[in-house]
Short mmCIF file of N, CA and C in Angstrom, two decimals:
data_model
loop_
_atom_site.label_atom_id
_atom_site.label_comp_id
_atom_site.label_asym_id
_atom_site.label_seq_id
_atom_site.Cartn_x
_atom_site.Cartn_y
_atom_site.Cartn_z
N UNK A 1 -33.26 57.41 -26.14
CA UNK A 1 -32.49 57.01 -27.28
C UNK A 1 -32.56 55.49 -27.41
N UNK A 2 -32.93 54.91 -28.78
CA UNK A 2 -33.10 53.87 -28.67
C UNK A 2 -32.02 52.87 -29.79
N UNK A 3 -31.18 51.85 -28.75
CA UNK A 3 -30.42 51.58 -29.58
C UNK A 3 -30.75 51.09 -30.95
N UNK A 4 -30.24 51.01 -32.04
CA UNK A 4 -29.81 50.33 -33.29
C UNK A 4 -30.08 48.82 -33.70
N UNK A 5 -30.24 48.46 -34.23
CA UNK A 5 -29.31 47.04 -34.96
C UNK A 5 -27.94 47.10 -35.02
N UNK A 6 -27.49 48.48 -35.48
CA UNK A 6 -26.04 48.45 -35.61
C UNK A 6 -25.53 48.79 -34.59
N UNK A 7 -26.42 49.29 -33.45
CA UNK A 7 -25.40 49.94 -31.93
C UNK A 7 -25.38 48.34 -31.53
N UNK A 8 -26.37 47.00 -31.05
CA UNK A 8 -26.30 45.94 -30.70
C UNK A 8 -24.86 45.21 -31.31
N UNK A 9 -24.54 45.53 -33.07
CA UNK A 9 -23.65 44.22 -33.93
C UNK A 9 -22.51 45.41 -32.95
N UNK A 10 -22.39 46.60 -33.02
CA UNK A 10 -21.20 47.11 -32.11
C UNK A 10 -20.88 46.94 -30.73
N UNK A 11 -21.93 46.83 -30.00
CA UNK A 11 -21.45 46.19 -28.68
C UNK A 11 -21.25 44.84 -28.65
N UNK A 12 -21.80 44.21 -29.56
CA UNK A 12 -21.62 42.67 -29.01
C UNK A 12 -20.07 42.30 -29.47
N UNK A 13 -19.83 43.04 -30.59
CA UNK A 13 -18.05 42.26 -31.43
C UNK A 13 -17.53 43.39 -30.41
N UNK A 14 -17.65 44.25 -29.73
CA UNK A 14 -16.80 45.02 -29.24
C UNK A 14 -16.42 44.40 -27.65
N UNK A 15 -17.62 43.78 -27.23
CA UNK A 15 -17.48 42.78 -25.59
C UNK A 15 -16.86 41.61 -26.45
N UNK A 16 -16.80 40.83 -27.67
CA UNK A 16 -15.73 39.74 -28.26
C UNK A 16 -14.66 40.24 -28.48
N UNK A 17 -14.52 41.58 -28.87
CA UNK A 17 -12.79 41.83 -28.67
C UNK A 17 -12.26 42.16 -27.29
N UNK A 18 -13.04 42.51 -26.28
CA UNK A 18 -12.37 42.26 -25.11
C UNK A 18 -12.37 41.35 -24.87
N UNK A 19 -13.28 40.37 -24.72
CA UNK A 19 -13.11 38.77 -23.81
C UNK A 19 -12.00 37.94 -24.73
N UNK A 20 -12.05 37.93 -26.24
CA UNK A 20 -10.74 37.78 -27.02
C UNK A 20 -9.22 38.26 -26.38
N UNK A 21 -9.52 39.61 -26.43
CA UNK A 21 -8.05 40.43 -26.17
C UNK A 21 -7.61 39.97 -24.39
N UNK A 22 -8.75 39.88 -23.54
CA UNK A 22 -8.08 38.98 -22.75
C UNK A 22 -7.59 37.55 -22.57
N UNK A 23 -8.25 36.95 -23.67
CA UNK A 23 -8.48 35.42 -23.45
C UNK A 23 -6.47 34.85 -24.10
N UNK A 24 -6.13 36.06 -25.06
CA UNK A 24 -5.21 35.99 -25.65
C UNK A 24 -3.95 36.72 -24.23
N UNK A 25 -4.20 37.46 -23.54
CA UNK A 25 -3.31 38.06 -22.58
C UNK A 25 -3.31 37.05 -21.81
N UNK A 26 -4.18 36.50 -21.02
CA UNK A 26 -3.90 35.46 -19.90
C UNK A 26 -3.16 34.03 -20.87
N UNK A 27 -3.16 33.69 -22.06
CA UNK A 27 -2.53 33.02 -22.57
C UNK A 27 -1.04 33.59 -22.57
N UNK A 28 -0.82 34.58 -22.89
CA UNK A 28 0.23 34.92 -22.61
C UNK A 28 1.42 35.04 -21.78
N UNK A 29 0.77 35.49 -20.80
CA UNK A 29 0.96 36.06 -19.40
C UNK A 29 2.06 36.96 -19.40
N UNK A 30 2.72 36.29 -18.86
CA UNK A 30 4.04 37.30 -18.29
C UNK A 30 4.97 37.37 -19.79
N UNK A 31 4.64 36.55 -20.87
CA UNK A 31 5.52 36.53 -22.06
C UNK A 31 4.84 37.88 -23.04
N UNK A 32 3.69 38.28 -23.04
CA UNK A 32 3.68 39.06 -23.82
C UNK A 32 4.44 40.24 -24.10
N UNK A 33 5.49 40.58 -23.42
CA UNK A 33 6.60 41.33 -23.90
C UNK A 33 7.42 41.16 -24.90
N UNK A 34 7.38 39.44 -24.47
CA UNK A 34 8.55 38.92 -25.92
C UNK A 34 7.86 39.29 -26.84
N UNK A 35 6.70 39.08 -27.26
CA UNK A 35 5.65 39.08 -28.50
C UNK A 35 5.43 40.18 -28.99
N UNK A 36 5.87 41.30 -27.94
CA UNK A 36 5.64 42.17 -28.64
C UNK A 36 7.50 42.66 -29.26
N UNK A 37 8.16 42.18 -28.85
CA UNK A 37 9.78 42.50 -28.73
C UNK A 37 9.53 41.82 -30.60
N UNK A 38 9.40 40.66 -30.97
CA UNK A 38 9.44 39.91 -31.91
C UNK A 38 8.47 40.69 -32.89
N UNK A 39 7.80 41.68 -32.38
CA UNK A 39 6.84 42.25 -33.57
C UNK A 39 7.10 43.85 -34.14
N UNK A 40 8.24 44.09 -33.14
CA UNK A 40 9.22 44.95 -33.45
C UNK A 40 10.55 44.85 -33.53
N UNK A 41 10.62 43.53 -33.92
CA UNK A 41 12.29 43.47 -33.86
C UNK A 41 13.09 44.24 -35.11
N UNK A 42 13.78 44.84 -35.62
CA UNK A 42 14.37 45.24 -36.97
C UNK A 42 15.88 44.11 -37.23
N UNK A 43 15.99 43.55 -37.05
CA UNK A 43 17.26 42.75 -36.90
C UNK A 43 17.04 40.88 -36.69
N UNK A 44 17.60 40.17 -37.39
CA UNK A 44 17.30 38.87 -37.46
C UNK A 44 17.73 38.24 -35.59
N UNK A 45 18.80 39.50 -35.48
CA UNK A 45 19.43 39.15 -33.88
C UNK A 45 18.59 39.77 -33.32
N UNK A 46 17.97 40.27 -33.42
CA UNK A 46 16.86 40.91 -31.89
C UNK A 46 15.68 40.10 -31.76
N UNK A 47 15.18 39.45 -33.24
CA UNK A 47 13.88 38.34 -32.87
C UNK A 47 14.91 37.45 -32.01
N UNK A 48 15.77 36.63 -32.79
CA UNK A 48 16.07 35.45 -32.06
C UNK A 48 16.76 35.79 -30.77
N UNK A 49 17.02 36.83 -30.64
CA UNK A 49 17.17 37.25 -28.66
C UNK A 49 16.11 37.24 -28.11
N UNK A 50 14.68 37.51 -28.66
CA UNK A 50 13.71 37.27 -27.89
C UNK A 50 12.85 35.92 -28.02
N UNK A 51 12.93 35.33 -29.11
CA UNK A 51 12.77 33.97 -28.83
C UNK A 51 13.56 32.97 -27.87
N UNK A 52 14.99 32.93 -27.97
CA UNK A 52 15.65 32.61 -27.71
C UNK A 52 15.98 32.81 -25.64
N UNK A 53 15.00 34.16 -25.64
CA UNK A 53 15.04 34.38 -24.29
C UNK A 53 14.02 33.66 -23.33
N UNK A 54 13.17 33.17 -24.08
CA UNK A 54 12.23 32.31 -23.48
C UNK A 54 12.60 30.58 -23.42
N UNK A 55 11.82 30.36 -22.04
CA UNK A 55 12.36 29.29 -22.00
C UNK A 55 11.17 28.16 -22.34
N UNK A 56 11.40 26.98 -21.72
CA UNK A 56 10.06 26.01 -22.38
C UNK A 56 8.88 26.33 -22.26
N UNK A 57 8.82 26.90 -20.77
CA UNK A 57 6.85 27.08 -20.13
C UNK A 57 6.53 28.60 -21.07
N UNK A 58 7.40 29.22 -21.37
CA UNK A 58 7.20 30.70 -21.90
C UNK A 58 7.06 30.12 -23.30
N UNK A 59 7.96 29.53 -24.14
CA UNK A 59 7.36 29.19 -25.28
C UNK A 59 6.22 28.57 -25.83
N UNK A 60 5.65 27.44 -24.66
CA UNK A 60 4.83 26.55 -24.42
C UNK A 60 3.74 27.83 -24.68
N UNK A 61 3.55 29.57 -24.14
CA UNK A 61 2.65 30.15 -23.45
C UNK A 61 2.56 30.96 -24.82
N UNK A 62 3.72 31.20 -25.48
CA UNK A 62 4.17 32.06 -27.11
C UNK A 62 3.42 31.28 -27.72
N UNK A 63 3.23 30.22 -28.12
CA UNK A 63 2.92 29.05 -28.79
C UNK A 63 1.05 28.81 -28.77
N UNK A 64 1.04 29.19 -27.65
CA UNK A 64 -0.70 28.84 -27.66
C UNK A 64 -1.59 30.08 -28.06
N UNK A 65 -0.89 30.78 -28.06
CA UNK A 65 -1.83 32.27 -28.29
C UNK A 65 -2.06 32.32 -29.96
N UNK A 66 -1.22 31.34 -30.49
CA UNK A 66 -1.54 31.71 -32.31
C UNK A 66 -2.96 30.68 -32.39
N UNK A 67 -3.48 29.73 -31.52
CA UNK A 67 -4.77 29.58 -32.15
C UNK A 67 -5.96 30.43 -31.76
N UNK A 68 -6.00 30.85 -30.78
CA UNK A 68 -7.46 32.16 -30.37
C UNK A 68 -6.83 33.13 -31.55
N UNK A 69 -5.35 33.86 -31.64
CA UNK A 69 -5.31 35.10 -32.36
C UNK A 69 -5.71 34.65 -34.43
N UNK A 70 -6.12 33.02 -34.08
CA UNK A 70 -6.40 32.99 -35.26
C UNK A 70 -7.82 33.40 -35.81
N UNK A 71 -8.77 33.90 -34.61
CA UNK A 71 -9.67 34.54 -34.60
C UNK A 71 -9.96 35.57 -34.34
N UNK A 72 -9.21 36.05 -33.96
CA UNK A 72 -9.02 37.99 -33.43
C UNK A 72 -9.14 38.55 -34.17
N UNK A 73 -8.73 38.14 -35.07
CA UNK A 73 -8.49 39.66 -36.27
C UNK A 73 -9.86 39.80 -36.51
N UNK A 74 -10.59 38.84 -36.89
CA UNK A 74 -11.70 38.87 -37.46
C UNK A 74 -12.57 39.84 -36.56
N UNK A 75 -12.69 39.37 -35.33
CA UNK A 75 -13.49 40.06 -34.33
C UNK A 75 -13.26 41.50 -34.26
N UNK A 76 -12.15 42.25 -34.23
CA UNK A 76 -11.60 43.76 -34.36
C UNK A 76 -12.24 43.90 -35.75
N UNK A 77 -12.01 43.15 -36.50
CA UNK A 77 -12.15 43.99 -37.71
C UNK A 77 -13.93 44.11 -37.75
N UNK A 78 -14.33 43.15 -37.65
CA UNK A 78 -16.04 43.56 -37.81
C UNK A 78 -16.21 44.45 -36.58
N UNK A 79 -15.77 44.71 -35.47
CA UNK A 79 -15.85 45.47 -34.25
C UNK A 79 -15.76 46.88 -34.88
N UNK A 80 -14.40 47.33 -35.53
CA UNK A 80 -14.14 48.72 -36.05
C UNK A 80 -15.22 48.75 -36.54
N UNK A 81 -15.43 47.86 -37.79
CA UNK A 81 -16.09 48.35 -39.22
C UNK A 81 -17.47 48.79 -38.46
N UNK A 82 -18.17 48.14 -37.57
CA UNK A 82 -19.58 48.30 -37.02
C UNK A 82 -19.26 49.55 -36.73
N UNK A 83 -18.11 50.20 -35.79
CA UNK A 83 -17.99 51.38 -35.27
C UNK A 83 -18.01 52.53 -36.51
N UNK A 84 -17.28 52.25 -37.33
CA UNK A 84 -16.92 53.16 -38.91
C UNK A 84 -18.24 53.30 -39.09
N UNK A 85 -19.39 52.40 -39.90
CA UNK A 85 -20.48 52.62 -40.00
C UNK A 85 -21.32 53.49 -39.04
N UNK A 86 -21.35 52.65 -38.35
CA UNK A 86 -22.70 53.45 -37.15
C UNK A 86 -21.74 55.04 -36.61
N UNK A 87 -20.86 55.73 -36.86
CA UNK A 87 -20.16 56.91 -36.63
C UNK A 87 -20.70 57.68 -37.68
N UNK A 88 -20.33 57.00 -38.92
CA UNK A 88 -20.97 57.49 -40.55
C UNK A 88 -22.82 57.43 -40.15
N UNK A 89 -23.43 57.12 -39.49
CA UNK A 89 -24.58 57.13 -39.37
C UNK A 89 -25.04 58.65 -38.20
N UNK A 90 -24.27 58.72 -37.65
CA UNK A 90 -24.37 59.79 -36.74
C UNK A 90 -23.51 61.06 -36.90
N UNK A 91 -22.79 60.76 -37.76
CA UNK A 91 -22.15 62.34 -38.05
C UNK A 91 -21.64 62.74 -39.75
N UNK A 92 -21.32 63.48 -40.27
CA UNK A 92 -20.96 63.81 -41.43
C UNK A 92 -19.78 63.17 -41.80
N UNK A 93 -19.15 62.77 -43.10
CA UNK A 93 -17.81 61.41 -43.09
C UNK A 93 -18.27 61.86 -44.39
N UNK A 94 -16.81 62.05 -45.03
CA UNK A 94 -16.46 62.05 -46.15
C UNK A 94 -16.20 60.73 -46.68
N UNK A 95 -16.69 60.54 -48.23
CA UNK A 95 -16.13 59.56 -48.45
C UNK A 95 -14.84 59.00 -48.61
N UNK A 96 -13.80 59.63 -48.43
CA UNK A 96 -12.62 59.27 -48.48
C UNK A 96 -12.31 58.18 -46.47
N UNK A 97 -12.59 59.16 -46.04
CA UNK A 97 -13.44 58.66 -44.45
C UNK A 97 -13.93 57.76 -44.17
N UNK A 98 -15.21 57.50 -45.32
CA UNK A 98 -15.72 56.27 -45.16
C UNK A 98 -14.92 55.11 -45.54
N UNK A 99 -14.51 55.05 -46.27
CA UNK A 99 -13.56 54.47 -47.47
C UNK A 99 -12.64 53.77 -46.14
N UNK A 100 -11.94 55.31 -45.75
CA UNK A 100 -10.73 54.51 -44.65
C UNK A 100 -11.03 53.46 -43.63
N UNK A 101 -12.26 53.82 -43.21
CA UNK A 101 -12.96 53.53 -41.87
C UNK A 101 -13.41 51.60 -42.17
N UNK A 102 -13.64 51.85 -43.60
CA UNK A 102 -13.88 50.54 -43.77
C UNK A 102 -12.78 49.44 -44.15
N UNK A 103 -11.67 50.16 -45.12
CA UNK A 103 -10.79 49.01 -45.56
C UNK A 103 -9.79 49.26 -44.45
N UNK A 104 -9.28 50.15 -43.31
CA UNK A 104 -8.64 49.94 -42.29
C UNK A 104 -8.67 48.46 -41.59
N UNK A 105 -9.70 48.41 -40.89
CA UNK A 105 -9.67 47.41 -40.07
C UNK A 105 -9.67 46.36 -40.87
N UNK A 106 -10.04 45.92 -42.00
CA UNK A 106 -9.51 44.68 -43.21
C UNK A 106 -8.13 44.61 -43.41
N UNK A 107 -7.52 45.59 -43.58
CA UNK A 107 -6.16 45.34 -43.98
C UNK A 107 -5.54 45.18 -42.72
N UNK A 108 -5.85 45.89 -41.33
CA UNK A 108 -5.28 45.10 -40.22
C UNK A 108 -5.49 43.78 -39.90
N UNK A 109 -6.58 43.30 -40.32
CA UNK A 109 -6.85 41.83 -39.80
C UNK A 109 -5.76 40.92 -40.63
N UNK A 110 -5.91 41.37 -42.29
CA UNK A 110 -5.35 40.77 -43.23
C UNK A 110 -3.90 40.88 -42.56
N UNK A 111 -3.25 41.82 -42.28
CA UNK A 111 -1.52 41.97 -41.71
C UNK A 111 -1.41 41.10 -40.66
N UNK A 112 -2.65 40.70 -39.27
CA UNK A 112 -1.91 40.32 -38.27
C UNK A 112 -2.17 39.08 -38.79
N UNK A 113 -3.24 38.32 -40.05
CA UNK A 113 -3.12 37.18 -40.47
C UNK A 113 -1.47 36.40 -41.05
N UNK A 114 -1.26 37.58 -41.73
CA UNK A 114 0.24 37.30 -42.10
C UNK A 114 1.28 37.19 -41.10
N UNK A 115 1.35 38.03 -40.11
CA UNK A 115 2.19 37.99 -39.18
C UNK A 115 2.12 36.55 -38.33
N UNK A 116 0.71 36.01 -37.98
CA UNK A 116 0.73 35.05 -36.96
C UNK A 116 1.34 34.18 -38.23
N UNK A 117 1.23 33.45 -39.03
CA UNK A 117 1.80 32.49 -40.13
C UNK A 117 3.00 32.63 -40.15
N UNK A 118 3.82 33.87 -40.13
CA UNK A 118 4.92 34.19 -40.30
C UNK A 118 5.80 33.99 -39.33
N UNK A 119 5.13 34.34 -37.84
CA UNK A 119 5.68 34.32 -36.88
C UNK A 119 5.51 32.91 -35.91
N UNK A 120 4.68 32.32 -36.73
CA UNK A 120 4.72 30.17 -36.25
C UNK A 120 5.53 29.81 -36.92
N UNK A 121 5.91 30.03 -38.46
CA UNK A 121 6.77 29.37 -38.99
C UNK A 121 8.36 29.48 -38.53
N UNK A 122 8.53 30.82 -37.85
CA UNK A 122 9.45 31.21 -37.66
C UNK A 122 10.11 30.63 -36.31
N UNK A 123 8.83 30.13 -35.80
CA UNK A 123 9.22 29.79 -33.99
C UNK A 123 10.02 28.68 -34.46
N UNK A 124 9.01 27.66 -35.55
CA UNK A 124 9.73 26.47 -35.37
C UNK A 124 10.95 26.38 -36.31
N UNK A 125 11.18 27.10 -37.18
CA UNK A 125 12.18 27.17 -38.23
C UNK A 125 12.97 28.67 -38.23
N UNK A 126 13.81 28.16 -37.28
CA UNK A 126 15.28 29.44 -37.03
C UNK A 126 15.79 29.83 -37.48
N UNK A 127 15.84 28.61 -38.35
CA UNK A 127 17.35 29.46 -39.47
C UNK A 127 16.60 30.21 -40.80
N UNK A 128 15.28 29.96 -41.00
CA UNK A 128 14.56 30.59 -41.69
C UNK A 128 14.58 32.54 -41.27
N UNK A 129 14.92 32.33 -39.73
CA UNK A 129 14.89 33.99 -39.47
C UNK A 129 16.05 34.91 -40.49
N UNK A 130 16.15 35.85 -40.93
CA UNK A 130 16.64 36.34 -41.48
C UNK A 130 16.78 37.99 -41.35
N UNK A 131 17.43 39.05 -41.47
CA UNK A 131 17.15 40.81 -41.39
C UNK A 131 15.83 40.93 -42.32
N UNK A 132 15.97 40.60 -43.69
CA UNK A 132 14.54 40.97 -44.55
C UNK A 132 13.71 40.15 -44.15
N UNK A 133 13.32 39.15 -43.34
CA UNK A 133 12.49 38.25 -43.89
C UNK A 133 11.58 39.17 -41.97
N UNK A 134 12.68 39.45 -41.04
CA UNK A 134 12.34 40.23 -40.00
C UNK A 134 11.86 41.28 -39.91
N UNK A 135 12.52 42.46 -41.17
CA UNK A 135 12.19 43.30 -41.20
C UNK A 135 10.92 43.26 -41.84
N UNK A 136 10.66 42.74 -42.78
CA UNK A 136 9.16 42.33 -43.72
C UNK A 136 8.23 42.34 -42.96
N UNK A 137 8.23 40.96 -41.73
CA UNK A 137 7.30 40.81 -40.66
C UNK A 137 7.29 42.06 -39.71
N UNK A 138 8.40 42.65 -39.04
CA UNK A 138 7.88 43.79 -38.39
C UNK A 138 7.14 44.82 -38.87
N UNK A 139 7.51 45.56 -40.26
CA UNK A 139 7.05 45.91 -41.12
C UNK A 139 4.96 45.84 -41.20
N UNK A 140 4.92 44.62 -41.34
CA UNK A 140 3.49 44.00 -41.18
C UNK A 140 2.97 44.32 -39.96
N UNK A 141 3.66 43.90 -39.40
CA UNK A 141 2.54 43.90 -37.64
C UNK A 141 2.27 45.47 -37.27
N UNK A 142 3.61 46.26 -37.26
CA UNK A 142 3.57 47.89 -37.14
C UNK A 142 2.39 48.88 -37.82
N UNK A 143 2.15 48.23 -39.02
CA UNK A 143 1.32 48.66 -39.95
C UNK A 143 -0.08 48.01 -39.36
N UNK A 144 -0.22 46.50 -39.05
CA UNK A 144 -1.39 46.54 -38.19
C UNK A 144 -1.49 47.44 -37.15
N UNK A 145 -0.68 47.22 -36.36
CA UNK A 145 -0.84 48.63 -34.73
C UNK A 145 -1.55 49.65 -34.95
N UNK A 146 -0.74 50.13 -36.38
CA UNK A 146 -0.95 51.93 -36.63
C UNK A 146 -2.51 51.60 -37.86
N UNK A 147 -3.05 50.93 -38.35
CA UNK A 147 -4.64 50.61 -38.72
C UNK A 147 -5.52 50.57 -37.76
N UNK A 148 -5.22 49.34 -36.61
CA UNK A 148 -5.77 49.14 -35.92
C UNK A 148 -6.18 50.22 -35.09
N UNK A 149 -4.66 50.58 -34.51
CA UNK A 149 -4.94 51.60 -33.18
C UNK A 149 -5.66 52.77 -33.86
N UNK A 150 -5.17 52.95 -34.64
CA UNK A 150 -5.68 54.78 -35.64
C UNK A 150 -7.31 54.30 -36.09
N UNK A 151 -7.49 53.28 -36.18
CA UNK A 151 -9.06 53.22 -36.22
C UNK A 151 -9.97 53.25 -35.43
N UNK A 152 -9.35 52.68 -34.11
CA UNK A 152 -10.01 53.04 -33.19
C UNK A 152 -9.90 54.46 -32.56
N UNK A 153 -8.93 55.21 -32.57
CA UNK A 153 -8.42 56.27 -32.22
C UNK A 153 -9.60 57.15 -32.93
N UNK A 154 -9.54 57.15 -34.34
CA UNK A 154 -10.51 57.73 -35.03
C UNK A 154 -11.96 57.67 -34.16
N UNK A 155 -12.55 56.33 -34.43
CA UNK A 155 -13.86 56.41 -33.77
C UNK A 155 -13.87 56.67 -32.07
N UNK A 156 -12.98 56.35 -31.66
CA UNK A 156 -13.27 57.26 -29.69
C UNK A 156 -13.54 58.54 -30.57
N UNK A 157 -12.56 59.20 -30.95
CA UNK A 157 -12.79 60.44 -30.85
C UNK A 157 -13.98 61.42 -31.40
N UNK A 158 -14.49 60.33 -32.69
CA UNK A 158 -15.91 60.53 -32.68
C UNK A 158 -17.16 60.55 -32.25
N UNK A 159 -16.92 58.99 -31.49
CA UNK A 159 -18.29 59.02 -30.49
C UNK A 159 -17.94 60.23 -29.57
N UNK A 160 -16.78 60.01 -28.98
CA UNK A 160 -16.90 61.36 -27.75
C UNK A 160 -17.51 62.58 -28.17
N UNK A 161 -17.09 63.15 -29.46
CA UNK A 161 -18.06 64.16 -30.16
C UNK A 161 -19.30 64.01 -30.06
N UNK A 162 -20.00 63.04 -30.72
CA UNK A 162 -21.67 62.84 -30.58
C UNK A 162 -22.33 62.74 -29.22
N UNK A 163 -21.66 61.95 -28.44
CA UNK A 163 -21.85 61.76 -27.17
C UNK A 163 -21.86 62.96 -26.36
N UNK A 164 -20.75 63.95 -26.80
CA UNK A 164 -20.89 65.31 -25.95
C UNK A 164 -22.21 66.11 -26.58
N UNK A 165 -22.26 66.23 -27.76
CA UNK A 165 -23.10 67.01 -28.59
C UNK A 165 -24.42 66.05 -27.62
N UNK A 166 -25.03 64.96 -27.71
CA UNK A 166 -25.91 64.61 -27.01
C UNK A 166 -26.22 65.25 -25.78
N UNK A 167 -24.95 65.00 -24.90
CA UNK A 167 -25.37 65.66 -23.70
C UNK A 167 -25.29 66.85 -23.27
N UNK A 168 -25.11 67.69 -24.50
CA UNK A 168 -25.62 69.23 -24.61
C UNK A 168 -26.64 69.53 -25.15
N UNK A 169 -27.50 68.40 -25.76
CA UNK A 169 -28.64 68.64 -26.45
C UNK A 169 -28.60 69.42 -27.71
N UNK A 170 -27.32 69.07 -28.68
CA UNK A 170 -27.36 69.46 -29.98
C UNK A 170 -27.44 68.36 -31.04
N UNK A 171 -28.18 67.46 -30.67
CA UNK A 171 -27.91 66.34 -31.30
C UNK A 171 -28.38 65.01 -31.18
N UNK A 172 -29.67 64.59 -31.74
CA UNK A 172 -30.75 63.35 -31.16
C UNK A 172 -30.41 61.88 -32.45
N UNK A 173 -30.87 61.16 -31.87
CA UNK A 173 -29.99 59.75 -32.27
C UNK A 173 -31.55 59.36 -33.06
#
């Protein structure tokens, strides 16, 4: 089996969203709980309990992760989309399917774009936090999760299909 052009653009953004997705965790470290507490908060008092729970070196650590995640999105999203395609290349996909497979991971990138903006402005401007202006932003990021994750969710569960069908020999690349 001989890889692609498009199996290569999929492994390579797919090893950039890991070395990304770690490069953004060890920035994190031990705070990425808050980050995620703040991306589900429903209540103007539950962000600022978790901002508020961090102290300088933890904010210092909140604080640095919005310039790499200002490139993340991008990387997932061409990562999926390569996956959406090259899946649509190996198995049957409706166009409604295709459709999803492609503006999914766009509109997640586009949401966690909004969220990181939303959620810098917010670090430094408190009283700007608000229930709607919280709920809006959680709202956003949740809706990335469930794009993101469900897109990838989608394609595992496809390759694992082709991949099994391969190694039963119903199915040549």
């Amino acid at each position: 089996m001989a890889l692609t052009a498009l199996d290569g653009k999929l492994i390579g953004w797919s090893a950039a969203y890991v070395l990304s997705q770690a490069n953004i965790a060890r920035l994190l470290g031990p705070t990425a709980p808050k980050l995620l507490q703040t991306q589900t908060a429903l209540s103007a008092r539950s962000y600022r309990a978790a901002l508020d729970s961090m102290d300088a070196a933890e904010t210092a650590r909140f604080r640095s992760h919005f310039a790499p995640d200002m490139v993340h999105p991008v990387i997932y999203a061409v990562a999926l989309s390569a996956g959406g395609r090259r899946l649509g290349q190996l198995t049957d996909l409706s166009p409604a399917t295709r459709r999803a497979l492609a503006v999914a991971p766009v509109a997640a990138a586009a949401a966690d774009y909004l969220e990181n903006v939303v959620d810098l402005h917010l670090l430094d401007h408190r009283e700007a936090i608000t229930d709607a202006r919280v709920r809006a932003i959680s709202s956003v990021s949740i809706t990335k999760w469930v794009l993101s994750i469900g897109t990838l969710a989608y394609l595992t569960q496809g390759f694992v299909r082709v991949w099994a069908g391969m190694a039963a020999g119903r199915r040549r690349m």
